[in-house]
Amino acid sequence: MQHVIGYDLARGLHIIAVIAWVAGLLMLPRFYAYITTAQPGGELEQTMLKAARNLRAIILTPSLILAWAFGIFLFATYLVADWAAFPGVLGTVPHWFWGKLILVLGLSGYHGFLSAEGRKLAAGQRPRSERYWRLMSEVPFLVAIAVVLLATLEP
Ligand code: HEM
């Protein structure tokens, strides 16, 4: 059968999607910090609300989907290498991978949380402080460090 896309190309595209996703997750809470302190109805508030909406629609949602799609493709490639051994082959998946998966599910949940908070901000609610959003903007970086080291060191 002709291969549509090779394993290493999929790995590269996975990493590119992950870079865009994490970059977006680092930026969005910073936009929320500006929105929180901006004068209601003012120019800064409107500009930042639009920037946050565009960031979610153009960068965050597509890169989330692509990071998952290529990640699942890579994992499926690992499983189907010995399809006859399924589902026993799941027992051979290294533990670090399950750790990575839990962290990535957490990152996806954080993404969903940011989307819900974005809708509140757009509706004029300001339930959280600027300091809260500045602190939250560091979270994805810490998780990304752990995920990348799990994937590369394979402890
Ligand atoms: C969205 C769900 C994800 C799934 C299902 C997934 C799954 C995978 C799989 C199966 C591989 C191939 C492993 C190999 O060939 O050694 C891989 C590679 C990789 N992933 Fe993910 N991944 C996901 C998200 C992420 C995230 C969020 C990051 C970083 C923050 C990340 C970083 C990496 C890196 C750096 C590699 C290359 C590792 C290497 O080749 O040594 N992945 N991923």
Short mmCIF file of C-alpha atoms and ligand atoms in Angstrom, two decimals:
data_model
loop_
_atom_site.label_atom_id
_atom_site.label_comp_id
_atom_site.label_asym_id
_atom_site.label_seq_id
_atom_site.Cartn_x
_atom_site.Cartn_y
_atom_site.Cartn_z
CA MET A 1 0.00 0.00 0.00
CA GLN A 2 1.22 3.49 -0.84
CA HIS A 3 2.01 5.55 2.28
CA VAL A 4 0.17 8.86 2.34
CA ILE A 5 2.61 10.34 4.85
CA GLY A 6 5.72 8.90 6.51
CA TYR A 7 6.24 8.45 10.25
CA ASP A 8 9.00 11.07 10.56
CA LEU A 9 7.01 13.66 8.59
CA ALA A 10 4.02 13.03 10.90
CA ARG A 11 6.36 13.46 13.90
CA GLY A 12 7.59 16.79 12.53
CA LEU A 13 4.06 18.03 11.81
CA HIS A 14 3.02 16.89 15.31
CA ILE A 15 5.79 19.01 16.85
CA ILE A 16 4.91 22.04 14.66
CA ALA A 17 1.24 21.81 15.72
CA VAL A 18 2.32 21.48 19.37
CA ILE A 19 4.51 24.62 19.08
CA ALA A 20 1.55 26.65 17.73
CA TRP A 21 -0.80 25.23 20.37
CA VAL A 22 1.47 25.95 23.34
CA ALA A 23 2.37 29.41 21.97
CA GLY A 24 -1.35 30.24 21.79
CA LEU A 25 -1.94 28.92 25.32
CA LEU A 26 0.88 31.18 26.56
CA MET A 27 -0.55 34.28 24.84
CA LEU A 28 -4.26 33.96 25.56
CA PRO A 29 -4.16 34.51 29.37
CA ARG A 30 -1.97 37.58 28.76
CA PHE A 31 -4.72 38.99 26.52
CA TYR A 32 -7.21 38.19 29.29
CA ALA A 33 -5.04 40.15 31.76
CA TYR A 34 -5.28 43.23 29.49
CA ILE A 35 -9.05 42.80 29.06
CA THR A 36 -9.47 42.53 32.84
CA THR A 37 -7.75 45.87 33.52
CA ALA A 38 -9.02 47.76 30.43
CA GLN A 39 -11.66 50.44 30.75
CA PRO A 40 -15.09 48.85 30.00
CA GLY A 41 -16.15 49.65 26.44
CA GLY A 42 -12.80 51.33 25.73
CA GLU A 43 -10.57 50.84 22.70
CA LEU A 44 -8.04 48.57 24.46
CA GLU A 45 -10.80 46.26 25.70
CA GLN A 46 -12.36 45.95 22.25
CA THR A 47 -8.98 45.39 20.54
CA MET A 48 -7.95 42.71 23.04
CA LEU A 49 -11.34 40.94 22.92
CA LYS A 50 -10.98 40.74 19.12
CA ALA A 51 -7.34 39.58 19.39
CA ALA A 52 -8.35 36.85 21.87
CA ARG A 53 -11.21 35.70 19.62
CA ASN A 54 -8.92 35.56 16.57
CA LEU A 55 -6.18 33.74 18.49
CA ARG A 56 -8.68 31.07 19.54
CA ALA A 57 -10.21 30.67 16.07
CA ILE A 58 -7.08 30.93 13.89
CA ILE A 59 -4.32 29.42 16.05
CA LEU A 60 -5.61 27.57 19.11
CA THR A 61 -8.51 25.47 17.83
CA PRO A 62 -6.80 24.30 14.60
CA SER A 63 -3.49 23.51 16.35
CA LEU A 64 -5.26 21.58 19.13
CA ILE A 65 -6.98 19.44 16.49
CA LEU A 66 -3.76 18.91 14.48
CA ALA A 67 -1.61 18.12 17.55
CA TRP A 68 -4.15 15.46 18.62
CA ALA A 69 -4.66 14.14 15.07
CA PHE A 70 -0.92 13.64 14.42
CA GLY A 71 -0.36 12.35 17.96
CA ILE A 72 -3.13 9.76 17.55
CA PHE A 73 -1.74 8.86 14.11
CA LEU A 74 1.73 8.27 15.62
CA PHE A 75 0.28 6.19 18.45
CA ALA A 76 -1.88 4.18 16.03
CA THR A 77 1.23 3.51 13.91
CA TYR A 78 2.90 2.08 17.01
CA LEU A 79 -0.11 -0.15 17.72
CA VAL A 80 -0.74 -1.43 14.20
CA ALA A 81 2.93 -2.39 13.77
CA ASP A 82 1.74 -5.56 15.47
CA TRP A 83 -2.03 -5.46 14.99
CA ALA A 84 -2.34 -9.19 15.63
CA ALA A 85 -1.06 -8.55 19.17
CA PHE A 86 -3.88 -6.08 19.94
CA PRO A 87 -5.02 -5.39 22.66
CA GLY A 88 -2.10 -7.06 24.47
CA VAL A 89 0.24 -4.60 22.74
CA LEU A 90 -1.23 -1.87 24.97
CA GLY A 91 0.64 -3.50 27.85
CA THR A 92 3.92 -2.84 26.05
CA VAL A 93 3.31 0.92 25.84
CA PRO A 94 5.93 2.54 28.09
CA HIS A 95 4.73 4.18 31.30
CA TRP A 96 6.08 7.61 30.39
CA PHE A 97 3.64 7.70 27.49
CA TRP A 98 0.63 7.33 29.80
CA GLY A 99 2.12 10.09 31.97
CA LYS A 100 2.44 12.29 28.90
CA LEU A 101 -1.15 11.50 27.90
CA ILE A 102 -2.46 12.56 31.34
CA LEU A 103 -0.54 15.86 31.13
CA VAL A 104 -1.79 16.46 27.56
CA LEU A 105 -5.38 15.78 28.65
CA GLY A 106 -4.78 18.37 31.40
CA LEU A 107 -3.52 20.85 28.80
CA SER A 108 -6.63 20.19 26.68
CA GLY A 109 -8.83 20.78 29.73
CA TYR A 110 -6.98 24.04 30.40
CA HIS A 111 -7.67 25.03 26.77
CA GLY A 112 -11.40 24.37 27.32
CA PHE A 113 -11.32 26.39 30.56
CA LEU A 114 -9.72 29.35 28.69
CA SER A 115 -12.42 29.18 25.98
CA ALA A 116 -15.19 29.26 28.60
CA GLU A 117 -13.50 32.17 30.42
CA GLY A 118 -13.17 34.00 27.08
CA ARG A 119 -16.94 33.82 26.61
CA LYS A 120 -17.44 35.31 30.10
CA LEU A 121 -15.04 38.17 29.31
CA ALA A 122 -16.84 38.83 26.00
CA ALA A 123 -20.12 38.99 27.96
CA GLY A 124 -18.66 41.76 30.14
CA GLN A 125 -17.98 39.63 33.24
CA ARG A 126 -14.62 40.02 35.04
CA PRO A 127 -14.60 37.16 37.56
CA ARG A 128 -10.79 36.95 37.90
CA SER A 129 -7.96 39.39 38.61
CA GLU A 130 -5.17 40.55 36.31
CA ARG A 131 -2.66 38.83 38.62
CA TYR A 132 -4.58 35.56 38.28
CA TRP A 133 -4.27 35.68 34.49
CA ARG A 134 -0.58 36.61 34.62
CA LEU A 135 0.11 33.59 36.84
CA MET A 136 -2.07 31.29 34.71
CA SER A 137 -0.13 32.24 31.58
CA GLU A 138 2.91 30.40 33.02
CA VAL A 139 1.06 27.10 33.54
CA PRO A 140 1.18 25.75 29.95
CA PHE A 141 4.94 26.35 29.78
CA LEU A 142 5.57 24.27 32.92
CA VAL A 143 3.36 21.46 31.60
CA ALA A 144 5.03 21.65 28.16
CA ILE A 145 8.49 21.28 29.75
CA ALA A 146 7.33 18.10 31.51
CA VAL A 147 5.66 16.71 28.36
CA VAL A 148 8.65 17.35 26.07
CA LEU A 149 11.12 15.84 28.58
CA LEU A 150 8.88 12.75 28.96
CA ALA A 151 8.77 12.38 25.15
CA THR A 152 12.51 12.88 24.63
CA LEU A 153 14.08 11.26 27.73
CA GLU A 154 11.53 8.40 27.74
CA PRO A 155 12.31 7.75 31.44
C1 HEM B 1 -2.40 15.89 21.85
C2 HEM B 1 -2.13 14.64 22.24
C3 HEM B 1 -0.81 13.98 21.95
C4 HEM B 1 -0.63 12.69 21.55
C5 HEM B 1 -1.70 11.63 21.36
C6 HEM B 1 0.80 12.50 21.36
C7 HEM B 1 1.40 11.33 20.92
C8 HEM B 1 2.71 11.23 20.46
C9 HEM B 1 3.33 10.05 19.89
C10 HEM B 1 2.64 8.70 19.74
C11 HEM B 1 4.59 10.37 19.53
C12 HEM B 1 5.64 9.46 18.86
C13 HEM B 1 6.68 9.02 19.87
C14 HEM B 1 7.95 8.52 19.19
O1 HEM B 1 7.95 8.24 18.01
O2 HEM B 1 8.95 8.43 19.91
C15 HEM B 1 4.81 11.76 19.88
C16 HEM B 1 5.99 12.46 19.69
C17 HEM B 1 6.28 13.67 20.29
N1 HEM B 1 5.40 14.47 21.01
FE1 HEM B 1 3.42 14.09 21.29
N2 HEM B 1 1.45 13.68 21.63
C18 HEM B 1 0.51 14.61 22.02
C19 HEM B 1 0.77 15.93 22.43
C20 HEM B 1 2.04 16.45 22.62
C21 HEM B 1 2.34 17.72 23.29
C22 HEM B 1 1.31 18.64 23.91
C23 HEM B 1 3.70 17.88 23.25
C24 HEM B 1 4.57 18.99 23.79
C25 HEM B 1 4.19 19.92 24.64
C26 HEM B 1 4.25 16.75 22.54
C27 HEM B 1 5.59 16.56 22.27
C28 HEM B 1 6.11 15.54 21.49
C29 HEM B 1 7.49 15.45 21.07
C30 HEM B 1 8.60 16.45 21.41
C31 HEM B 1 7.61 14.28 20.31
C32 HEM B 1 8.86 13.74 19.62
C33 HEM B 1 9.56 12.77 20.55
C34 HEM B 1 10.65 12.01 19.84
O3 HEM B 1 10.54 11.75 18.65
O4 HEM B 1 11.59 11.64 20.53
N3 HEM B 1 3.22 15.90 22.18
N4 HEM B 1 3.64 12.26 20.46
#
